[in-house]
PDB file of N, CA and C in Angstrom:
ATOM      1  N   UNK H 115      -9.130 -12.277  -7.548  1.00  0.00           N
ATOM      2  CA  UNK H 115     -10.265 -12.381  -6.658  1.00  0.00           C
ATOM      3  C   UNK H 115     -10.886 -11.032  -6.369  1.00  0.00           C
ATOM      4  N   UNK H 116     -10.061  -9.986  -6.451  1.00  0.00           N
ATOM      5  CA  UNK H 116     -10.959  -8.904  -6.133  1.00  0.00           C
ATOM      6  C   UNK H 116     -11.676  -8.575  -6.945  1.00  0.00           C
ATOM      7  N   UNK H 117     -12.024  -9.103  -8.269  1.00  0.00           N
ATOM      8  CA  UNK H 117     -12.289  -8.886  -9.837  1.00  0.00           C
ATOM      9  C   UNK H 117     -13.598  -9.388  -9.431  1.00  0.00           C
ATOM     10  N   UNK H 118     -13.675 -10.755  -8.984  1.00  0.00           N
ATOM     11  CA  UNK H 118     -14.582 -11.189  -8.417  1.00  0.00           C
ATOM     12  C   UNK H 118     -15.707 -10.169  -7.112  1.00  0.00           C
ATOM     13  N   UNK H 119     -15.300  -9.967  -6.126  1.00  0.00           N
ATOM     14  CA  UNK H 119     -15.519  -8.932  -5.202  1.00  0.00           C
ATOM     15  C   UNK H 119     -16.001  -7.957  -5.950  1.00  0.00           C
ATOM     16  N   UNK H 120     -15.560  -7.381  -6.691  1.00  0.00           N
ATOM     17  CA  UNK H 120     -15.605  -6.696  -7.908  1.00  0.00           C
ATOM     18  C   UNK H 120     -17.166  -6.288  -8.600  1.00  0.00           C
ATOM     19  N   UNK H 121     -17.810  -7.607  -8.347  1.00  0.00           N
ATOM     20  CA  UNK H 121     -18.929  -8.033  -9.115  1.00  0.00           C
ATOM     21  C   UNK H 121     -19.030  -8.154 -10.475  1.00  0.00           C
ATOM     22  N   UNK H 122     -17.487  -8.194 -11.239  1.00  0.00           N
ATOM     23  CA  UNK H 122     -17.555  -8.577 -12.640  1.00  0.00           C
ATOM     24  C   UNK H 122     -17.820  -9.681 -13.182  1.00  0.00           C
ATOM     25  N   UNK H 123     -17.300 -10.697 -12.371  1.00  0.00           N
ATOM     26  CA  UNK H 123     -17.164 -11.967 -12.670  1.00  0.00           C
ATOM     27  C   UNK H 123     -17.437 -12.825 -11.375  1.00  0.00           C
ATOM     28  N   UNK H 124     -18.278 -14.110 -11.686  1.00  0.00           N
ATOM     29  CA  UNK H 124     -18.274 -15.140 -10.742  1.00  0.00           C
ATOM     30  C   UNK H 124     -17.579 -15.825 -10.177  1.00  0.00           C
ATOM     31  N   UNK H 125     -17.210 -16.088  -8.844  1.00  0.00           N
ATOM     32  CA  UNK H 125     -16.554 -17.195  -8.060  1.00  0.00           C
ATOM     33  C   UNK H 125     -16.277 -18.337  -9.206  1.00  0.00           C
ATOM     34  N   UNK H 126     -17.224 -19.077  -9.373  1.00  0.00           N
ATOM     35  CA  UNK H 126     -17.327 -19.915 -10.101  1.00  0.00           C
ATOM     36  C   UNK H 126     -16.152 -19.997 -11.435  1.00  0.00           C
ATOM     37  N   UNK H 127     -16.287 -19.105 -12.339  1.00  0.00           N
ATOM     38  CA  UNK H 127     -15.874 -18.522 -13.563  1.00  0.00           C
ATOM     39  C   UNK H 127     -14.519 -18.545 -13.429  1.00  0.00           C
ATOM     40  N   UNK H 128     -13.935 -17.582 -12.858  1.00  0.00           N
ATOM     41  CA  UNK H 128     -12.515 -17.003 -12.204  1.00  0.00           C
ATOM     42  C   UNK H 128     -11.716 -18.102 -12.051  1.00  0.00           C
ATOM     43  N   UNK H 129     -12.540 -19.432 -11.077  1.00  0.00           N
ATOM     44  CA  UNK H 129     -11.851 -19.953 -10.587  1.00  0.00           C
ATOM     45  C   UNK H 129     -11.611 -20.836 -11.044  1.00  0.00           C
ATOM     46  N   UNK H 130     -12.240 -21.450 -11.935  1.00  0.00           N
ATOM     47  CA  UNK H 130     -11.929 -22.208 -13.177  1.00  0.00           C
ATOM     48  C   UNK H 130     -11.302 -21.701 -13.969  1.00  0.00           C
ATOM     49  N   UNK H 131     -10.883 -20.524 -14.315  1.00  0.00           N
ATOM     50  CA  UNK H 131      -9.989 -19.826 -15.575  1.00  0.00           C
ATOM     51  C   UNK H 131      -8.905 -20.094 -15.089  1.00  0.00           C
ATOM     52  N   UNK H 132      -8.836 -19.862 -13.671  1.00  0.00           N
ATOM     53  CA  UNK H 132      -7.324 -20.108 -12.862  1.00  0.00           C
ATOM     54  C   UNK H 132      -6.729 -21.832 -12.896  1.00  0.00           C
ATOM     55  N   UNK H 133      -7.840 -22.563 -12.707  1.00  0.00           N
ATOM     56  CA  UNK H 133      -7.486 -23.758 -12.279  1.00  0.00           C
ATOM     57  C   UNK H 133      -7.274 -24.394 -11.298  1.00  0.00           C
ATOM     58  N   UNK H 134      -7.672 -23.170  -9.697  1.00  0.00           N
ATOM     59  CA  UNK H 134      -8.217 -22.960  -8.744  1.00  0.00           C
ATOM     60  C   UNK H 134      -8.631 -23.917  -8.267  1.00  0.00           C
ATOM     61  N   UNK H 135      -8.492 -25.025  -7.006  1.00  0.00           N
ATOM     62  CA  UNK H 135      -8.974 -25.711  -6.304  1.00  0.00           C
ATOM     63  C   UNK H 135     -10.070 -25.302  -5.372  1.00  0.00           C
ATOM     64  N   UNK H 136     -11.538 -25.698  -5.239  1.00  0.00           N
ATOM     65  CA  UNK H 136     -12.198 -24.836  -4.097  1.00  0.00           C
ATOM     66  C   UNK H 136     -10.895 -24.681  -2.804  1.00  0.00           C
ATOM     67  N   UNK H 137     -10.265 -25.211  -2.469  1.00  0.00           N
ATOM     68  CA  UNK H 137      -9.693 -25.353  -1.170  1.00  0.00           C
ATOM     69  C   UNK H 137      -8.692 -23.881  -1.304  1.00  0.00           C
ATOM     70  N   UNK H 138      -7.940 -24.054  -2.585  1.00  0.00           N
ATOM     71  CA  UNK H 138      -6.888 -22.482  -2.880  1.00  0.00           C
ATOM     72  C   UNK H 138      -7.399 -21.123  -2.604  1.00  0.00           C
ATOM     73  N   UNK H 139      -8.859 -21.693  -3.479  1.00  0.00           N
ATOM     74  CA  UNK H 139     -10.203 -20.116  -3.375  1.00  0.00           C
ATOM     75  C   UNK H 139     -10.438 -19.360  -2.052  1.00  0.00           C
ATOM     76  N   UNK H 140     -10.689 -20.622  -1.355  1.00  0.00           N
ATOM     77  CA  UNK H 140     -10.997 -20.356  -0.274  1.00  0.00           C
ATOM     78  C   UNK H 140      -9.990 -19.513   0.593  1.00  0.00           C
ATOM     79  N   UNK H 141      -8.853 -20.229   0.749  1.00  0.00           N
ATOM     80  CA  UNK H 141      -7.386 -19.560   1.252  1.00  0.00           C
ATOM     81  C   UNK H 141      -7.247 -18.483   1.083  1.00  0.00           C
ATOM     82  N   UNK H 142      -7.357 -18.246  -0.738  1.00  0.00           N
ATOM     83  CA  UNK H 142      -7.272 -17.130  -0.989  1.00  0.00           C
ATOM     84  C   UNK H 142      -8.053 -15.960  -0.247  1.00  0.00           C
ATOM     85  N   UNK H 143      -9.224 -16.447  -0.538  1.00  0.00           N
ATOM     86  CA  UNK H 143     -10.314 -15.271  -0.058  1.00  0.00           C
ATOM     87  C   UNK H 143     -10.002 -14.604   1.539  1.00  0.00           C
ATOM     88  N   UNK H 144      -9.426 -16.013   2.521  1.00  0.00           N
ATOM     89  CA  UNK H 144      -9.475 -15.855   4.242  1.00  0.00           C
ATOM     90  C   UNK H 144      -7.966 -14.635   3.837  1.00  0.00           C
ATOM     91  N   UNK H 145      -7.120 -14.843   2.896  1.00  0.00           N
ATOM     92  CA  UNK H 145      -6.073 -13.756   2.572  1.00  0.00           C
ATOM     93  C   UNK H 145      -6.586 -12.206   2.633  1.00  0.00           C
ATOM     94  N   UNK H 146      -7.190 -12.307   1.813  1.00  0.00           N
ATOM     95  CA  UNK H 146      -8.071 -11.027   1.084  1.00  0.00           C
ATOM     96  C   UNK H 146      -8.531 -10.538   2.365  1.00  0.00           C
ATOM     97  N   UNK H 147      -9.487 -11.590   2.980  1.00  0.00           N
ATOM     98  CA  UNK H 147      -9.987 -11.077   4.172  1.00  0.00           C
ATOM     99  C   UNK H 147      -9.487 -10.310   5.294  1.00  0.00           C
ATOM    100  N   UNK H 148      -7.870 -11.110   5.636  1.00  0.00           N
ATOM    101  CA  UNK H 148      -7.295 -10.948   6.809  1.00  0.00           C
ATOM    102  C   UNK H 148      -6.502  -9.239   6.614  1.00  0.00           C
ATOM    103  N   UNK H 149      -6.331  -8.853   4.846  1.00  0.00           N
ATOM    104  CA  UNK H 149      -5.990  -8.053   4.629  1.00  0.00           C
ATOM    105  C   UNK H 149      -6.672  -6.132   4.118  1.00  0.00           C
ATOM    106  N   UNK H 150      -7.877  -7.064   4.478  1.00  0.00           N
ATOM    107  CA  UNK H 150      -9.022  -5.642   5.022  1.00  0.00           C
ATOM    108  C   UNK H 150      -9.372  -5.357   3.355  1.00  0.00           C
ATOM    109  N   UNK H 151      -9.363  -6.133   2.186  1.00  0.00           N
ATOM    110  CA  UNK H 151      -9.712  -5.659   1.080  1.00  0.00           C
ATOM    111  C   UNK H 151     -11.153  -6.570   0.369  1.00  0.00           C
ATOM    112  N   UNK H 152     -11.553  -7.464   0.931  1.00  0.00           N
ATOM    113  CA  UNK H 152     -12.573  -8.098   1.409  1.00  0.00           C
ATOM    114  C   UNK H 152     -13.648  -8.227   2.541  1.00  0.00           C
ATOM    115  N   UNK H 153     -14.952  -7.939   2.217  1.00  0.00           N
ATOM    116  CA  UNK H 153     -15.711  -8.607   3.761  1.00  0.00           C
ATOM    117  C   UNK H 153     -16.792  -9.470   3.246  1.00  0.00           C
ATOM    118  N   UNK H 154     -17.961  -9.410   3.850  1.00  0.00           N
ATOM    119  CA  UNK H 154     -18.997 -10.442   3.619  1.00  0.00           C
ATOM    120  C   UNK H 154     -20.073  -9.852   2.251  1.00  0.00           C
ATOM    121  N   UNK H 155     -19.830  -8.781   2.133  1.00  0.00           N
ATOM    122  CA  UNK H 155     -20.691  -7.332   1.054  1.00  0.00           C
ATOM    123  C   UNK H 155     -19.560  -7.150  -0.035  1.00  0.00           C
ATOM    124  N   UNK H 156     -18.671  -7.527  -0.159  1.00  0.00           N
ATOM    125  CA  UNK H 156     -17.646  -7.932  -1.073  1.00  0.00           C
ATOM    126  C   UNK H 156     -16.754  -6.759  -1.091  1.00  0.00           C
ATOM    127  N   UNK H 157     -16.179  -5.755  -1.947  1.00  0.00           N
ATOM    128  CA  UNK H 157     -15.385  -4.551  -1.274  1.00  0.00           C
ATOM    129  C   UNK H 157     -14.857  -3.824  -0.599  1.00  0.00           C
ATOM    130  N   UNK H 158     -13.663  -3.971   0.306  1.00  0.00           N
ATOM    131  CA  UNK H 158     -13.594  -2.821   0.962  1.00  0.00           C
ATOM    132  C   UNK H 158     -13.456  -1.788   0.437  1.00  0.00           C
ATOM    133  N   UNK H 159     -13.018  -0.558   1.406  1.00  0.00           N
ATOM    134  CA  UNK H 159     -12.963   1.054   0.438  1.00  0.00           C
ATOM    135  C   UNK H 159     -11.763   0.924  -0.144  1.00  0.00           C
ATOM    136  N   UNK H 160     -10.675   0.087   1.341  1.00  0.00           N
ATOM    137  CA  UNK H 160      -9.560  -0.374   0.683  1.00  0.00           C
ATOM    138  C   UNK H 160      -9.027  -1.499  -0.686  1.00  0.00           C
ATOM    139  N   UNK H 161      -9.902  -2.048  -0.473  1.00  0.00           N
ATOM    140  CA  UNK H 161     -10.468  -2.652  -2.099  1.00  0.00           C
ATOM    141  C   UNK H 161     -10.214  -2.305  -2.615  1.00  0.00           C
ATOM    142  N   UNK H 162     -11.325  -1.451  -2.839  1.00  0.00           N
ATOM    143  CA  UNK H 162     -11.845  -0.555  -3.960  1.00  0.00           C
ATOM    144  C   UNK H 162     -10.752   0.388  -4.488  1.00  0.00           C
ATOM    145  N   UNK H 163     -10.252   0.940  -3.442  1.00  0.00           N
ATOM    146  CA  UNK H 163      -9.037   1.734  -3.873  1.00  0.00           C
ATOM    147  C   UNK H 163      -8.022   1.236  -4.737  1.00  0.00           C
ATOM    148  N   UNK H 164      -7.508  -0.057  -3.845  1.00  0.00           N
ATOM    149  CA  UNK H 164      -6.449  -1.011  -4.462  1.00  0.00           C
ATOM    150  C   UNK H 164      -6.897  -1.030  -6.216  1.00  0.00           C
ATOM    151  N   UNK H 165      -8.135  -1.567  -6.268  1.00  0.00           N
ATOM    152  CA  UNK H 165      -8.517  -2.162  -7.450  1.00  0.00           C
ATOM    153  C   UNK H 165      -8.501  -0.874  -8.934  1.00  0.00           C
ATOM    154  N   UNK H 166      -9.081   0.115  -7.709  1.00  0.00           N
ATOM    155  CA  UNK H 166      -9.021   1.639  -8.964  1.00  0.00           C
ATOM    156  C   UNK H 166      -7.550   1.814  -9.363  1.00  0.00           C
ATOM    157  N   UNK H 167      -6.218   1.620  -8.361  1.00  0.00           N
ATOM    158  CA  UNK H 167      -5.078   2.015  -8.419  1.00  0.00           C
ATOM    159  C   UNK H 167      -4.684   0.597  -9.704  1.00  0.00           C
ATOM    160  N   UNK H 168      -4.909  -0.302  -9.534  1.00  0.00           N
ATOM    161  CA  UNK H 168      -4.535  -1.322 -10.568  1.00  0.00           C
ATOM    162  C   UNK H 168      -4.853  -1.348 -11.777  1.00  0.00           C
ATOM    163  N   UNK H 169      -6.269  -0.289 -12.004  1.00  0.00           N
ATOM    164  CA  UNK H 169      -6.821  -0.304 -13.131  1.00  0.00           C
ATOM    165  C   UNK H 169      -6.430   0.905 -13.979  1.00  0.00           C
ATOM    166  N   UNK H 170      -5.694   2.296 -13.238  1.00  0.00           N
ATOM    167  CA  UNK H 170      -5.099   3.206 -13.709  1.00  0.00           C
ATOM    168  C   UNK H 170      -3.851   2.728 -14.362  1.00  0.00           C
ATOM    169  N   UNK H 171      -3.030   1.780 -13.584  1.00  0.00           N
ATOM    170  CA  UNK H 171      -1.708   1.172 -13.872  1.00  0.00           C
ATOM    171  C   UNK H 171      -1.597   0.174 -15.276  1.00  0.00           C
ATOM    172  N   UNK H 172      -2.521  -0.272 -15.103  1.00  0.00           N
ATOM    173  CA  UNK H 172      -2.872  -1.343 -16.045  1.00  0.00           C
ATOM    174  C   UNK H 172      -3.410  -0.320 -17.684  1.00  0.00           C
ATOM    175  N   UNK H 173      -3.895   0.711 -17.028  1.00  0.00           N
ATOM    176  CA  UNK H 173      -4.501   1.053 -18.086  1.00  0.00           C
ATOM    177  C   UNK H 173      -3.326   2.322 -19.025  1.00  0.00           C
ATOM    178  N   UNK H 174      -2.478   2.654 -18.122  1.00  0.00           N
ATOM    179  CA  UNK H 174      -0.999   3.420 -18.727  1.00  0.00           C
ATOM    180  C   UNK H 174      -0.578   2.466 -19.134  1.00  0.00           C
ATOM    181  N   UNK H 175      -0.230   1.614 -19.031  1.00  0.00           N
ATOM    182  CA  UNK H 175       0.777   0.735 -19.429  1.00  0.00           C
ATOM    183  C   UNK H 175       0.690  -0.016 -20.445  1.00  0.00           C
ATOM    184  N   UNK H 176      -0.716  -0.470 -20.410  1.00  0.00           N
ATOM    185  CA  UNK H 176      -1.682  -0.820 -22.211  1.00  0.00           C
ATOM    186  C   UNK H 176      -1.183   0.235 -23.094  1.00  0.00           C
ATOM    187  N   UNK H 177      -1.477   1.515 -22.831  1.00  0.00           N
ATOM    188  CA  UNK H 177      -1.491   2.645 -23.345  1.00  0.00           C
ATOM    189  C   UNK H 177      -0.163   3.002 -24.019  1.00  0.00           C
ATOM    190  N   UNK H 178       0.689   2.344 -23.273  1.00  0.00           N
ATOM    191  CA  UNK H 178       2.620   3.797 -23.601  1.00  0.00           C
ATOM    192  C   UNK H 178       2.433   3.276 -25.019  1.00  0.00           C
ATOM    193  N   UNK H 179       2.553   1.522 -25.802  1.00  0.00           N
ATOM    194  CA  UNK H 179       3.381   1.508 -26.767  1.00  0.00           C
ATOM    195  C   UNK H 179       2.307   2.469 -27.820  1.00  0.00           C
ATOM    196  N   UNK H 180       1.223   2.685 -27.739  1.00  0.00           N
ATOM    197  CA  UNK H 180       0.630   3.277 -28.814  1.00  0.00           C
ATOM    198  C   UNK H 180       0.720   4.747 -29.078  1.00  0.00           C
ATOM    199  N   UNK H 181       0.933   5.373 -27.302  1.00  0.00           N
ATOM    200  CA  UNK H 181       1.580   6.827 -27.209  1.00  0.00           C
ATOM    201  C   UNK H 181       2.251   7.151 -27.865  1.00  0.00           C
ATOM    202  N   UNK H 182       3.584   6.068 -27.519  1.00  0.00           N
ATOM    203  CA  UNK H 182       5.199   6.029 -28.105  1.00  0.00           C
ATOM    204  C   UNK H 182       4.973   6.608 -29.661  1.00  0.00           C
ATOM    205  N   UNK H 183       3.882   5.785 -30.385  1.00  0.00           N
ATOM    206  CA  UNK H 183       3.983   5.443 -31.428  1.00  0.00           C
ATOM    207  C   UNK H 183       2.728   6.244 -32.669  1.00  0.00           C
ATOM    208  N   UNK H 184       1.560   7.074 -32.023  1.00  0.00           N
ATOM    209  CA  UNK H 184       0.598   7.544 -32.530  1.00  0.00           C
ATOM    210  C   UNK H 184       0.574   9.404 -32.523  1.00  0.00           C
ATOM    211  N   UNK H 185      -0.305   9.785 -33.126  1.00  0.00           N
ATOM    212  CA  UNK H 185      -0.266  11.337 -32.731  1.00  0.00           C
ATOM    213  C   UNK H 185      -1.368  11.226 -31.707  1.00  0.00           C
ATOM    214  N   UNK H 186      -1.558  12.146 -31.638  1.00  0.00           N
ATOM    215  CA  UNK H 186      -3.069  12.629 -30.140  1.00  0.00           C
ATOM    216  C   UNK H 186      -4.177  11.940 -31.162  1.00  0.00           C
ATOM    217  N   UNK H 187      -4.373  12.741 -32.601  1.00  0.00           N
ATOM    218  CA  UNK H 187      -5.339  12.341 -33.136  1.00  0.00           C
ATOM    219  C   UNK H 187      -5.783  10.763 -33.661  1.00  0.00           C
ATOM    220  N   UNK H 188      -4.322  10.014 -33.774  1.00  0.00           N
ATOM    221  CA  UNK H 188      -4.384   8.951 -33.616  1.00  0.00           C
ATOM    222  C   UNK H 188      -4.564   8.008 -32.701  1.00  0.00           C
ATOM    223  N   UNK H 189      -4.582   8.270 -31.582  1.00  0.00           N
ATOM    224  CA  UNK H 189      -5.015   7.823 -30.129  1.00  0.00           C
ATOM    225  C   UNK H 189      -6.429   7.971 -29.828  1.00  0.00           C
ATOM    226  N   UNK H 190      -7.142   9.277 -30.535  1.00  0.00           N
ATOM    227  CA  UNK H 190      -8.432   9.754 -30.107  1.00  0.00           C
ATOM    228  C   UNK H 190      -8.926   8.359 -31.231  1.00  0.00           C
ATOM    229  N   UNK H 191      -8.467   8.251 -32.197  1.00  0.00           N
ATOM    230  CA  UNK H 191      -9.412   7.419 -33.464  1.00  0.00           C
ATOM    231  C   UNK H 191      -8.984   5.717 -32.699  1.00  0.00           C
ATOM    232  N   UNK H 192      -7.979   5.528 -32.295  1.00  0.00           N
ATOM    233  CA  UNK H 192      -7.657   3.794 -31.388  1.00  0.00           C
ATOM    234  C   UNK H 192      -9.090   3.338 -31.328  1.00  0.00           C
ATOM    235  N   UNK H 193      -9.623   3.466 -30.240  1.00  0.00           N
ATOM    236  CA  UNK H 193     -10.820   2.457 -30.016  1.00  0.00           C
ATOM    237  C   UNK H 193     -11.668   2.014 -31.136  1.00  0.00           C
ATOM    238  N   UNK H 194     -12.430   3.535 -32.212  1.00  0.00           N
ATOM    239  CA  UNK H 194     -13.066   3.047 -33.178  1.00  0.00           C
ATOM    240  C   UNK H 194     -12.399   1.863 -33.703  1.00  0.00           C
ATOM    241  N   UNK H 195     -10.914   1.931 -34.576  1.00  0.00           N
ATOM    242  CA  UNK H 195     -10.192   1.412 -35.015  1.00  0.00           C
ATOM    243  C   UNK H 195     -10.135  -0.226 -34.773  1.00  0.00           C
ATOM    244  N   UNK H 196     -10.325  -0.114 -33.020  1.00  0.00           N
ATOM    245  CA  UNK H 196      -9.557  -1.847 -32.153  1.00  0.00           C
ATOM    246  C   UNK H 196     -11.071  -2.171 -32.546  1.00  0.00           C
ATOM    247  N   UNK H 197     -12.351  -1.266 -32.172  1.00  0.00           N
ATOM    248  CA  UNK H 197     -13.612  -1.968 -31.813  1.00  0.00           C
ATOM    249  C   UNK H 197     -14.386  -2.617 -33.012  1.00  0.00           C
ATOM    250  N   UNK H 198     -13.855  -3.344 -34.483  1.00  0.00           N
ATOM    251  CA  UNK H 198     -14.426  -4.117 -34.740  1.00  0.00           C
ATOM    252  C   UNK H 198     -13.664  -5.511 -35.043  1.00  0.00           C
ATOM    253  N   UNK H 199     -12.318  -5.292 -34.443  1.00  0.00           N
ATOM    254  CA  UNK H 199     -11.207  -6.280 -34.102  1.00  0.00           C
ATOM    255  C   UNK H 199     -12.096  -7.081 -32.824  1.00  0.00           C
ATOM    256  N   UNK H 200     -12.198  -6.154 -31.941  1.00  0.00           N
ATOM    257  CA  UNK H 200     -12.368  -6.975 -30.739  1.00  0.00           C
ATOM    258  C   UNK H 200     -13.808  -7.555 -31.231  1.00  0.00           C
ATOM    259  N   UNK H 201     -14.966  -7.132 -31.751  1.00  0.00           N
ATOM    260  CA  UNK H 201     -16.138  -7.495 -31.574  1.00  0.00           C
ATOM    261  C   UNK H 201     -15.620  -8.939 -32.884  1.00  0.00           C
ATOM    262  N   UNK H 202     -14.933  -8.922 -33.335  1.00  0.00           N
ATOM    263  CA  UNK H 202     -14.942 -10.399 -34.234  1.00  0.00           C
ATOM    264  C   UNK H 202     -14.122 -10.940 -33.895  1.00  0.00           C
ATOM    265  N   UNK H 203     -13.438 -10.860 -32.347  1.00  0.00           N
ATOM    266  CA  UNK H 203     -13.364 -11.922 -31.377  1.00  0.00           C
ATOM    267  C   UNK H 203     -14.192 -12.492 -30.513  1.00  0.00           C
ATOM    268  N   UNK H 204     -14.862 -11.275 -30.199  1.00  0.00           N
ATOM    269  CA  UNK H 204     -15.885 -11.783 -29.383  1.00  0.00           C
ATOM    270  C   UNK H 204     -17.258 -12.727 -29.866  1.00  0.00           C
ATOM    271  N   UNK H 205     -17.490 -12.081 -31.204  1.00  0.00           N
ATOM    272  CA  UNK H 205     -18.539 -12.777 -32.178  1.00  0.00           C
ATOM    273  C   UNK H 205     -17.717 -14.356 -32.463  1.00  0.00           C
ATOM    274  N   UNK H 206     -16.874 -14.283 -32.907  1.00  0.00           N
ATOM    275  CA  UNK H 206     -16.157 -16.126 -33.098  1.00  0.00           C
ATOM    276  C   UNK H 206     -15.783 -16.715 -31.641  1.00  0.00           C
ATOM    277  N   UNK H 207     -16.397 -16.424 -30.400  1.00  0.00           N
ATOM    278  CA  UNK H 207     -16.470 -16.581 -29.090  1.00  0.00           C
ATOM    279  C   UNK H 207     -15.392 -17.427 -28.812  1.00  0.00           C
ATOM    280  N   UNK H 208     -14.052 -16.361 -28.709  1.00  0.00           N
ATOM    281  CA  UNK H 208     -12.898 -16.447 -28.509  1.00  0.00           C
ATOM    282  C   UNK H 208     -12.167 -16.015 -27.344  1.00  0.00           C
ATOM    283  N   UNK H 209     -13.535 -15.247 -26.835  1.00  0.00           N
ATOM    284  CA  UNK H 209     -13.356 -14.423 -25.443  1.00  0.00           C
ATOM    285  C   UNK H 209     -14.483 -14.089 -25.050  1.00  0.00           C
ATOM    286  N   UNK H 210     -14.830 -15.032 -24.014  1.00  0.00           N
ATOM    287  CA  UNK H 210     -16.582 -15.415 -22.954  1.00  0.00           C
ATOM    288  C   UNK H 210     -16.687 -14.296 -22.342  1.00  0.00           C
ATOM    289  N   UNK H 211     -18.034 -13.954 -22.540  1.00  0.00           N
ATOM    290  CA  UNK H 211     -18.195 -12.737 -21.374  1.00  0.00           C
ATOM    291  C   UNK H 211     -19.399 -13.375 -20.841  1.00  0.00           C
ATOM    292  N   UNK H 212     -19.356 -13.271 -19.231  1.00  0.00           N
ATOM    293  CA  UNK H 212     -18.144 -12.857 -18.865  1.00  0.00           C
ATOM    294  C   UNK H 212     -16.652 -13.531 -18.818  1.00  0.00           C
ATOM    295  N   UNK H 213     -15.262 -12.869 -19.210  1.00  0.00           N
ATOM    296  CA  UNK H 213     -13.943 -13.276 -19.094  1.00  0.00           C
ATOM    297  C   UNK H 213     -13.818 -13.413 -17.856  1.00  0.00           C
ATOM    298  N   UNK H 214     -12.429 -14.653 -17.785  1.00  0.00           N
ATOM    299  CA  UNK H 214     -12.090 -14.706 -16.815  1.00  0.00           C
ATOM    300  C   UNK H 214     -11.062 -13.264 -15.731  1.00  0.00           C
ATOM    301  N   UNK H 215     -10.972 -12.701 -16.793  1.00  0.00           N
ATOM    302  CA  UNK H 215     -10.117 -11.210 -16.107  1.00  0.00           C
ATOM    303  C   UNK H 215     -11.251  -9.918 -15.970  1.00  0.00           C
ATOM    304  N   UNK H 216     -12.398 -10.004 -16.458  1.00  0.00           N
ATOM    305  CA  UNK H 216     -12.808  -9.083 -16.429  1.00  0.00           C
ATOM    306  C   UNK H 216     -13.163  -7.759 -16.815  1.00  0.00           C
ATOM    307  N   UNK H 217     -13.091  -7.662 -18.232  1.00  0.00           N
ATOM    308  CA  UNK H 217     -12.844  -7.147 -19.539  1.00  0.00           C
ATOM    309  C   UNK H 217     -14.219  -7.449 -19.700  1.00  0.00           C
ATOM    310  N   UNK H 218     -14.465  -5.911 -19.787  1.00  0.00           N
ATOM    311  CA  UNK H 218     -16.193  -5.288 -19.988  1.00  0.00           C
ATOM    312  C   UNK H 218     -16.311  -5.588 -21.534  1.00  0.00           C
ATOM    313  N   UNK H 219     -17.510  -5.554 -22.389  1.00  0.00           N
ATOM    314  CA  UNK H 219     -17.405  -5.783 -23.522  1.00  0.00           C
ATOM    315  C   UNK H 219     -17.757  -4.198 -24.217  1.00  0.00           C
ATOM    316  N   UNK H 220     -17.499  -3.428 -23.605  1.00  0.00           N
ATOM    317  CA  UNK H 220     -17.479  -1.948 -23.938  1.00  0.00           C
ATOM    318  C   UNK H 220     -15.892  -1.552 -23.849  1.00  0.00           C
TER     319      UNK H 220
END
């Protein structure tokens, strides 16, 4: 939900990827709310923070096995490499953008 908040992705979208009852959404959100990472303008700073800290974490952790396993220069060349993998997933529309997680198409 904060993905949502987020402005990546729609209420709508999300909550169908989940399987989400309006009634769960809702819960969810009065959660979010009660916990200062939500308001009516969507973000808090605390949000925002949370969400930057998840996206650093998320984004080491994608990262180790190829570290483990590449030189520097092979890490610098990764993306060219993934980016016509991913775009002929995305072209055989195997992955909607917008996704339900929120995965920019850059």
């Amino acid at each position: 939900q904060l993905v949502v908040a987020d402005g990546r992705i729609g209420d709508a979208r999300l909550r169908s990827a989940r399987g989400w009852t309006e009634e769960e959404w809702t819960a969810a959100k009065d959660r979010l709310r009660r916990r200062g990472l939500i308001d009516d303008d969507g973000l808090t700073l605390v949000g925002r923070a949370m969400v930057d800290d998840i996206e650093i974490a998320t984004d080491a952790l994608a990262a180790q096995p190829f570290r483990d396993g590449l030189t520097e220069t092979g890490m610098e060349l990764l993306p060219s490499l993934l980016r016509p993998i991913a775009q002929a997933i995305t072209d055989a529309g195997l992955v909607p953008f917008p996704n339900p997680i929120g995965v920019p198409t850059e």
